[in-house]
JSON list of C-alpha atoms in Angstrom, two decimals:
[
{"chain": "A", "resi": 83, "resn": "UNK", "atom": "CA", "xyz": [64.38, 195.20, 88.12]},
{"chain": "A", "resi": 84, "resn": "UNK", "atom": "CA", "xyz": [67.86, 194.98, 89.30]},
{"chain": "A", "resi": 85, "resn": "UNK", "atom": "CA", "xyz": [66.31, 192.07, 91.44]},
{"chain": "A", "resi": 86, "resn": "UNK", "atom": "CA", "xyz": [65.56, 190.27, 87.93]},
{"chain": "A", "resi": 87, "resn": "UNK", "atom": "CA", "xyz": [68.40, 190.63, 86.30]},
{"chain": "A", "resi": 88, "resn": "UNK", "atom": "CA", "xyz": [70.25, 189.58, 90.28]},
{"chain": "A", "resi": 89, "resn": "UNK", "atom": "CA", "xyz": [68.14, 187.17, 89.68]},
{"chain": "A", "resi": 90, "resn": "UNK", "atom": "CA", "xyz": [68.23, 186.39, 86.28]},
{"chain": "A", "resi": 91, "resn": "UNK", "atom": "CA", "xyz": [71.82, 186.29, 86.57]},
{"chain": "A", "resi": 92, "resn": "UNK", "atom": "CA", "xyz": [71.71, 183.77, 89.51]},
{"chain": "A", "resi": 93, "resn": "UNK", "atom": "CA", "xyz": [69.11, 181.69, 87.59]},
{"chain": "A", "resi": 94, "resn": "UNK", "atom": "CA", "xyz": [71.52, 182.16, 84.88]},
{"chain": "A", "resi": 95, "resn": "UNK", "atom": "CA", "xyz": [74.33, 180.83, 86.75]},
{"chain": "A", "resi": 96, "resn": "UNK", "atom": "CA", "xyz": [72.71, 178.74, 88.86]},
{"chain": "A", "resi": 97, "resn": "UNK", "atom": "CA", "xyz": [71.84, 176.93, 85.13]},
{"chain": "A", "resi": 98, "resn": "UNK", "atom": "CA", "xyz": [75.35, 177.52, 84.09]},
{"chain": "A", "resi": 99, "resn": "UNK", "atom": "CA", "xyz": [76.48, 175.70, 87.28]},
{"chain": "A", "resi": 100, "resn": "UNK", "atom": "CA", "xyz": [74.09, 172.78, 86.78]},
{"chain": "A", "resi": 101, "resn": "UNK", "atom": "CA", "xyz": [74.35, 172.71, 82.59]},
{"chain": "A", "resi": 102, "resn": "UNK", "atom": "CA", "xyz": [78.28, 172.65, 83.46]},
{"chain": "A", "resi": 103, "resn": "UNK", "atom": "CA", "xyz": [77.93, 169.67, 86.54]},
{"chain": "A", "resi": 104, "resn": "UNK", "atom": "CA", "xyz": [75.45, 167.87, 83.70]},
{"chain": "A", "resi": 105, "resn": "UNK", "atom": "CA", "xyz": [77.72, 168.05, 81.09]},
{"chain": "A", "resi": 106, "resn": "UNK", "atom": "CA", "xyz": [80.86, 167.36, 83.78]},
{"chain": "A", "resi": 107, "resn": "UNK", "atom": "CA", "xyz": [78.58, 164.34, 84.51]},
{"chain": "A", "resi": 108, "resn": "UNK", "atom": "CA", "xyz": [77.70, 163.68, 80.96]},
{"chain": "A", "resi": 109, "resn": "UNK", "atom": "CA", "xyz": [81.54, 164.12, 80.33]},
{"chain": "A", "resi": 110, "resn": "UNK", "atom": "CA", "xyz": [82.44, 161.80, 82.86]},
{"chain": "A", "resi": 111, "resn": "UNK", "atom": "CA", "xyz": [79.87, 158.94, 82.19]},
{"chain": "A", "resi": 112, "resn": "UNK", "atom": "CA", "xyz": [80.87, 159.29, 79.12]},
{"chain": "A", "resi": 113, "resn": "UNK", "atom": "CA", "xyz": [84.17, 158.95, 80.30]},
{"chain": "A", "resi": 114, "resn": "UNK", "atom": "CA", "xyz": [83.63, 156.36, 82.50]},
{"chain": "A", "resi": 115, "resn": "UNK", "atom": "CA", "xyz": [81.40, 154.52, 80.17]},
{"chain": "A", "resi": 116, "resn": "UNK", "atom": "CA", "xyz": [84.63, 154.91, 77.95]},
{"chain": "A", "resi": 117, "resn": "UNK", "atom": "CA", "xyz": [86.83, 153.74, 80.40]},
{"chain": "A", "resi": 118, "resn": "UNK", "atom": "CA", "xyz": [83.99, 150.78, 81.12]},
{"chain": "A", "resi": 119, "resn": "UNK", "atom": "CA", "xyz": [84.31, 150.04, 78.16]},
{"chain": "A", "resi": 120, "resn": "UNK", "atom": "CA", "xyz": [87.96, 150.22, 77.83]},
{"chain": "A", "resi": 121, "resn": "UNK", "atom": "CA", "xyz": [87.88, 147.83, 81.06]},
{"chain": "A", "resi": 122, "resn": "UNK", "atom": "CA", "xyz": [85.80, 145.27, 79.82]},
{"chain": "A", "resi": 123, "resn": "UNK", "atom": "CA", "xyz": [87.45, 145.05, 76.69]},
{"chain": "A", "resi": 124, "resn": "UNK", "atom": "CA", "xyz": [90.51, 144.56, 78.72]},
{"chain": "A", "resi": 125, "resn": "UNK", "atom": "CA", "xyz": [88.92, 142.50, 81.08]},
{"chain": "A", "resi": 126, "resn": "UNK", "atom": "CA", "xyz": [87.48, 139.96, 78.08]},
{"chain": "A", "resi": 127, "resn": "UNK", "atom": "CA", "xyz": [91.02, 140.22, 76.46]},
{"chain": "A", "resi": 128, "resn": "UNK", "atom": "CA", "xyz": [92.35, 138.66, 79.63]},
{"chain": "A", "resi": 129, "resn": "UNK", "atom": "CA", "xyz": [90.01, 136.14, 79.64]},
{"chain": "A", "resi": 130, "resn": "UNK", "atom": "CA", "xyz": [90.31, 135.35, 76.30]},
{"chain": "A", "resi": 131, "resn": "UNK", "atom": "CA", "xyz": [94.43, 134.99, 77.35]},
{"chain": "A", "resi": 132, "resn": "UNK", "atom": "CA", "xyz": [93.36, 133.67, 80.25]},
{"chain": "A", "resi": 133, "resn": "UNK", "atom": "CA", "xyz": [91.24, 130.90, 78.25]},
{"chain": "A", "resi": 134, "resn": "UNK", "atom": "CA", "xyz": [94.09, 130.85, 75.53]},
{"chain": "A", "resi": 135, "resn": "UNK", "atom": "CA", "xyz": [96.21, 129.52, 78.56]},
{"chain": "A", "resi": 136, "resn": "UNK", "atom": "CA", "xyz": [94.64, 127.30, 79.64]},
{"chain": "A", "resi": 137, "resn": "UNK", "atom": "CA", "xyz": [93.42, 125.34, 76.55]},
{"chain": "A", "resi": 138, "resn": "UNK", "atom": "CA", "xyz": [97.47, 125.67, 75.46]},
{"chain": "A", "resi": 139, "resn": "UNK", "atom": "CA", "xyz": [97.27, 124.71, 79.23]},
{"chain": "A", "resi": 140, "resn": "UNK", "atom": "CA", "xyz": [95.01, 121.69, 78.82]},
{"chain": "A", "resi": 141, "resn": "UNK", "atom": "CA", "xyz": [96.72, 121.36, 75.33]},
{"chain": "A", "resi": 142, "resn": "UNK", "atom": "CA", "xyz": [100.23, 120.94, 76.65]},
{"chain": "A", "resi": 143, "resn": "UNK", "atom": "CA", "xyz": [98.84, 118.41, 78.82]},
{"chain": "A", "resi": 144, "resn": "UNK", "atom": "CA", "xyz": [96.90, 116.54, 76.39]},
{"chain": "A", "resi": 145, "resn": "UNK", "atom": "CA", "xyz": [99.87, 116.52, 74.53]},
{"chain": "A", "resi": 146, "resn": "UNK", "atom": "CA", "xyz": [102.18, 115.14, 77.42]},
{"chain": "A", "resi": 147, "resn": "UNK", "atom": "CA", "xyz": [99.06, 113.37, 78.24]},
{"chain": "A", "resi": 148, "resn": "UNK", "atom": "CA", "xyz": [99.04, 111.51, 74.53]},
{"chain": "A", "resi": 149, "resn": "UNK", "atom": "CA", "xyz": [102.67, 111.31, 74.67]},
{"chain": "A", "resi": 150, "resn": "UNK", "atom": "CA", "xyz": [102.95, 109.46, 77.25]},
{"chain": "A", "resi": 151, "resn": "UNK", "atom": "CA", "xyz": [100.19, 106.87, 75.90]},
{"chain": "A", "resi": 152, "resn": "UNK", "atom": "CA", "xyz": [102.63, 106.55, 73.23]},
{"chain": "A", "resi": 153, "resn": "UNK", "atom": "CA", "xyz": [105.17, 106.07, 75.05]},
{"chain": "A", "resi": 154, "resn": "UNK", "atom": "CA", "xyz": [103.33, 103.67, 77.17]},
{"chain": "A", "resi": 155, "resn": "UNK", "atom": "CA", "xyz": [102.18, 102.07, 74.19]},
{"chain": "A", "resi": 156, "resn": "UNK", "atom": "CA", "xyz": [105.68, 101.58, 72.92]},
{"chain": "A", "resi": 157, "resn": "UNK", "atom": "CA", "xyz": [106.61, 99.95, 76.05]},
{"chain": "A", "resi": 158, "resn": "UNK", "atom": "CA", "xyz": [103.46, 98.53, 76.52]},
{"chain": "A", "resi": 159, "resn": "UNK", "atom": "CA", "xyz": [104.13, 96.88, 73.46]},
{"chain": "A", "resi": 160, "resn": "UNK", "atom": "CA", "xyz": [107.90, 95.92, 74.25]},
{"chain": "A", "resi": 161, "resn": "UNK", "atom": "CA", "xyz": [106.55, 94.47, 77.49]},
{"chain": "A", "resi": 162, "resn": "UNK", "atom": "CA", "xyz": [104.38, 92.13, 75.18]},
{"chain": "A", "resi": 163, "resn": "UNK", "atom": "CA", "xyz": [107.07, 91.03, 72.23]},
{"chain": "A", "resi": 164, "resn": "UNK", "atom": "CA", "xyz": [109.28, 90.63, 75.57]},
{"chain": "A", "resi": 165, "resn": "UNK", "atom": "CA", "xyz": [107.10, 88.78, 77.52]},
{"chain": "A", "resi": 166, "resn": "UNK", "atom": "CA", "xyz": [105.87, 86.35, 74.08]},
{"chain": "A", "resi": 167, "resn": "UNK", "atom": "CA", "xyz": [109.99, 85.44, 73.60]},
{"chain": "A", "resi": 168, "resn": "UNK", "atom": "CA", "xyz": [109.93, 84.47, 76.97]},
{"chain": "A", "resi": 169, "resn": "UNK", "atom": "CA", "xyz": [107.39, 82.55, 76.44]},
{"chain": "A", "resi": 170, "resn": "UNK", "atom": "CA", "xyz": [108.69, 81.37, 73.32]},
{"chain": "A", "resi": 171, "resn": "UNK", "atom": "CA", "xyz": [112.08, 80.47, 74.63]},
{"chain": "A", "resi": 172, "resn": "UNK", "atom": "CA", "xyz": [110.17, 78.20, 77.74]},
{"chain": "A", "resi": 173, "resn": "UNK", "atom": "CA", "xyz": [108.49, 76.95, 75.68]},
{"chain": "A", "resi": 174, "resn": "UNK", "atom": "CA", "xyz": [111.51, 75.85, 73.02]},
{"chain": "A", "resi": 175, "resn": "UNK", "atom": "CA", "xyz": [113.55, 74.94, 76.25]},
{"chain": "A", "resi": 176, "resn": "UNK", "atom": "CA", "xyz": [110.50, 72.79, 77.99]},
{"chain": "A", "resi": 177, "resn": "UNK", "atom": "CA", "xyz": [110.50, 70.92, 74.26]},
{"chain": "A", "resi": 178, "resn": "UNK", "atom": "CA", "xyz": [114.20, 71.09, 74.24]},
{"chain": "A", "resi": 179, "resn": "UNK", "atom": "CA", "xyz": [114.08, 69.29, 77.56]},
{"chain": "A", "resi": 180, "resn": "UNK", "atom": "CA", "xyz": [111.48, 66.22, 76.41]},
{"chain": "A", "resi": 181, "resn": "UNK", "atom": "CA", "xyz": [113.67, 65.89, 72.80]},
{"chain": "A", "resi": 182, "resn": "UNK", "atom": "CA", "xyz": [117.27, 65.39, 75.26]},
{"chain": "A", "resi": 183, "resn": "UNK", "atom": "CA", "xyz": [114.88, 63.28, 77.83]},
{"chain": "A", "resi": 184, "resn": "UNK", "atom": "CA", "xyz": [113.79, 61.45, 74.96]},
{"chain": "A", "resi": 185, "resn": "UNK", "atom": "CA", "xyz": [117.21, 60.84, 74.05]},
{"chain": "A", "resi": 186, "resn": "UNK", "atom": "CA", "xyz": [118.02, 60.49, 77.61]},
{"chain": "A", "resi": 187, "resn": "UNK", "atom": "CA", "xyz": [115.61, 58.19, 77.67]},
{"chain": "A", "resi": 188, "resn": "UNK", "atom": "CA", "xyz": [115.83, 55.68, 74.94]},
{"chain": "A", "resi": 189, "resn": "UNK", "atom": "CA", "xyz": [119.80, 55.91, 75.45]},
{"chain": "A", "resi": 190, "resn": "UNK", "atom": "CA", "xyz": [119.39, 54.82, 79.34]},
{"chain": "A", "resi": 191, "resn": "UNK", "atom": "CA", "xyz": [116.47, 52.21, 78.33]},
{"chain": "A", "resi": 192, "resn": "UNK", "atom": "CA", "xyz": [118.98, 50.60, 75.55]},
{"chain": "A", "resi": 193, "resn": "UNK", "atom": "CA", "xyz": [121.99, 50.74, 78.14]},
{"chain": "A", "resi": 194, "resn": "UNK", "atom": "CA", "xyz": [119.48, 48.48, 81.19]},
{"chain": "A", "resi": 195, "resn": "UNK", "atom": "CA", "xyz": [118.85, 46.62, 77.84]},
{"chain": "A", "resi": 196, "resn": "UNK", "atom": "CA", "xyz": [122.28, 46.02, 77.53]},
{"chain": "A", "resi": 197, "resn": "UNK", "atom": "CA", "xyz": [123.32, 45.22, 80.91]},
{"chain": "A", "resi": 198, "resn": "UNK", "atom": "CA", "xyz": [120.05, 43.10, 81.46]},
{"chain": "A", "resi": 199, "resn": "UNK", "atom": "CA", "xyz": [121.44, 41.41, 77.77]},
{"chain": "A", "resi": 200, "resn": "UNK", "atom": "CA", "xyz": [125.32, 41.13, 78.94]},
{"chain": "A", "resi": 201, "resn": "UNK", "atom": "CA", "xyz": [123.82, 39.65, 82.69]},
{"chain": "A", "resi": 202, "resn": "UNK", "atom": "CA", "xyz": [121.67, 37.39, 81.03]},
{"chain": "A", "resi": 203, "resn": "UNK", "atom": "CA", "xyz": [124.32, 36.51, 78.47]},
{"chain": "A", "resi": 204, "resn": "UNK", "atom": "CA", "xyz": [126.88, 36.38, 81.38]},
{"chain": "A", "resi": 205, "resn": "UNK", "atom": "CA", "xyz": [124.66, 33.74, 83.74]},
{"chain": "A", "resi": 206, "resn": "UNK", "atom": "CA", "xyz": [123.82, 31.99, 80.46]},
{"chain": "A", "resi": 207, "resn": "UNK", "atom": "CA", "xyz": [127.81, 31.71, 79.85]},
{"chain": "A", "resi": 208, "resn": "UNK", "atom": "CA", "xyz": [128.36, 30.65, 83.51]},
{"chain": "A", "resi": 209, "resn": "UNK", "atom": "CA", "xyz": [125.77, 28.14, 82.78]},
{"chain": "A", "resi": 210, "resn": "UNK", "atom": "CA", "xyz": [127.23, 26.96, 79.56]},
{"chain": "A", "resi": 211, "resn": "UNK", "atom": "CA", "xyz": [130.30, 27.07, 81.54]},
{"chain": "A", "resi": 212, "resn": "UNK", "atom": "CA", "xyz": [129.01, 25.09, 84.14]},
{"chain": "A", "resi": 213, "resn": "UNK", "atom": "CA", "xyz": [127.95, 22.28, 81.90]},
{"chain": "A", "resi": 214, "resn": "UNK", "atom": "CA", "xyz": [131.08, 22.36, 80.24]},
{"chain": "A", "resi": 215, "resn": "UNK", "atom": "CA", "xyz": [132.58, 21.98, 83.32]},
{"chain": "A", "resi": 216, "resn": "UNK", "atom": "CA", "xyz": [130.85, 19.07, 84.66]},
{"chain": "A", "resi": 217, "resn": "UNK", "atom": "CA", "xyz": [130.88, 17.76, 80.77]},
{"chain": "A", "resi": 218, "resn": "UNK", "atom": "CA", "xyz": [134.35, 17.78, 80.65]},
{"chain": "A", "resi": 219, "resn": "UNK", "atom": "CA", "xyz": [134.11, 15.89, 84.63]},
{"chain": "A", "resi": 220, "resn": "UNK", "atom": "CA", "xyz": [131.92, 13.58, 83.30]},
{"chain": "A", "resi": 221, "resn": "UNK", "atom": "CA", "xyz": [134.52, 12.74, 80.06]},
{"chain": "A", "resi": 222, "resn": "UNK", "atom": "CA", "xyz": [137.25, 12.66, 82.48]},
{"chain": "A", "resi": 223, "resn": "UNK", "atom": "CA", "xyz": [135.47, 10.90, 85.05]},
{"chain": "A", "resi": 224, "resn": "UNK", "atom": "CA", "xyz": [134.49, 8.75, 81.97]},
{"chain": "A", "resi": 225, "resn": "UNK", "atom": "CA", "xyz": [138.18, 8.25, 80.77]},
{"chain": "A", "resi": 226, "resn": "UNK", "atom": "CA", "xyz": [139.63, 7.77, 84.74]},
{"chain": "A", "resi": 227, "resn": "UNK", "atom": "CA", "xyz": [136.49, 5.21, 85.54]},
{"chain": "A", "resi": 228, "resn": "UNK", "atom": "CA", "xyz": [137.32, 3.59, 82.07]},
{"chain": "A", "resi": 229, "resn": "UNK", "atom": "CA", "xyz": [141.29, 3.66, 83.42]},
{"chain": "A", "resi": 230, "resn": "UNK", "atom": "CA", "xyz": [140.11, 2.57, 87.01]},
{"chain": "A", "resi": 231, "resn": "UNK", "atom": "CA", "xyz": [137.63, -0.58, 85.41]},
{"chain": "A", "resi": 232, "resn": "UNK", "atom": "CA", "xyz": [140.55, -1.38, 83.06]},
{"chain": "A", "resi": 233, "resn": "UNK", "atom": "CA", "xyz": [143.15, -1.42, 86.09]},
{"chain": "A", "resi": 234, "resn": "UNK", "atom": "CA", "xyz": [141.19, -3.11, 87.91]},
{"chain": "A", "resi": 235, "resn": "UNK", "atom": "CA", "xyz": [140.44, -5.45, 85.38]},
{"chain": "A", "resi": 236, "resn": "UNK", "atom": "CA", "xyz": [143.87, -5.62, 85.11]},
{"chain": "A", "resi": 237, "resn": "UNK", "atom": "CA", "xyz": [143.88, -5.95, 88.25]},
{"chain": "A", "resi": 238, "resn": "UNK", "atom": "CA", "xyz": [141.73, -9.27, 89.36]},
{"chain": "A", "resi": 239, "resn": "UNK", "atom": "CA", "xyz": [143.36, -10.66, 86.33]},
{"chain": "A", "resi": 240, "resn": "UNK", "atom": "CA", "xyz": [146.86, -10.49, 88.16]},
{"chain": "A", "resi": 241, "resn": "UNK", "atom": "CA", "xyz": [145.22, -11.39, 91.26]},
{"chain": "A", "resi": 242, "resn": "UNK", "atom": "CA", "xyz": [143.67, -14.55, 89.99]},
{"chain": "A", "resi": 243, "resn": "UNK", "atom": "CA", "xyz": [146.96, -15.00, 88.00]},
{"chain": "A", "resi": 244, "resn": "UNK", "atom": "CA", "xyz": [148.96, -15.30, 91.57]},
{"chain": "A", "resi": 245, "resn": "UNK", "atom": "CA", "xyz": [146.19, -17.19, 93.22]},
{"chain": "A", "resi": 246, "resn": "UNK", "atom": "CA", "xyz": [146.53, -19.70, 90.68]},
{"chain": "A", "resi": 247, "resn": "UNK", "atom": "CA", "xyz": [150.45, -20.04, 90.94]},
{"chain": "A", "resi": 248, "resn": "UNK", "atom": "CA", "xyz": [150.20, -20.48, 94.99]},
{"chain": "A", "resi": 249, "resn": "UNK", "atom": "CA", "xyz": [147.53, -23.09, 93.99]},
{"chain": "A", "resi": 250, "resn": "UNK", "atom": "CA", "xyz": [149.81, -25.11, 91.44]}
]
């Protein structure tokens, strides 16, 4: 019986050791399960935080892009306004130049016609002066011719009178 008790005690000790081993294994398993659960919870929290960080980074990037687009839109709008202003200014300058050129052209036209008129007037005046000169010359020549004719007649009369006196 002693053997049985020893065997029983050995068996009991083995059972206790096995039970203790099982208990330790179970506790370790629970512990590991809790650790695993905590680990999973921590990793999920980190991943969630990373997703949040990524979302935050994405939202910050989106915000930067949005602000950049707004700024670019404002710059583009300002640039378009500036281009429109330059376009309007260029058209206005062209219009003013045309108006000025029109006035200049009108002035030039009037000046050239005046010069042409003045030249014609001068030519007409020169022709009139030449005609007047000829008329005056003819009148003078006519008076001289009359005077000459009168003198000639008087001279012929004197010569005829002299010739009569000589004959007598």
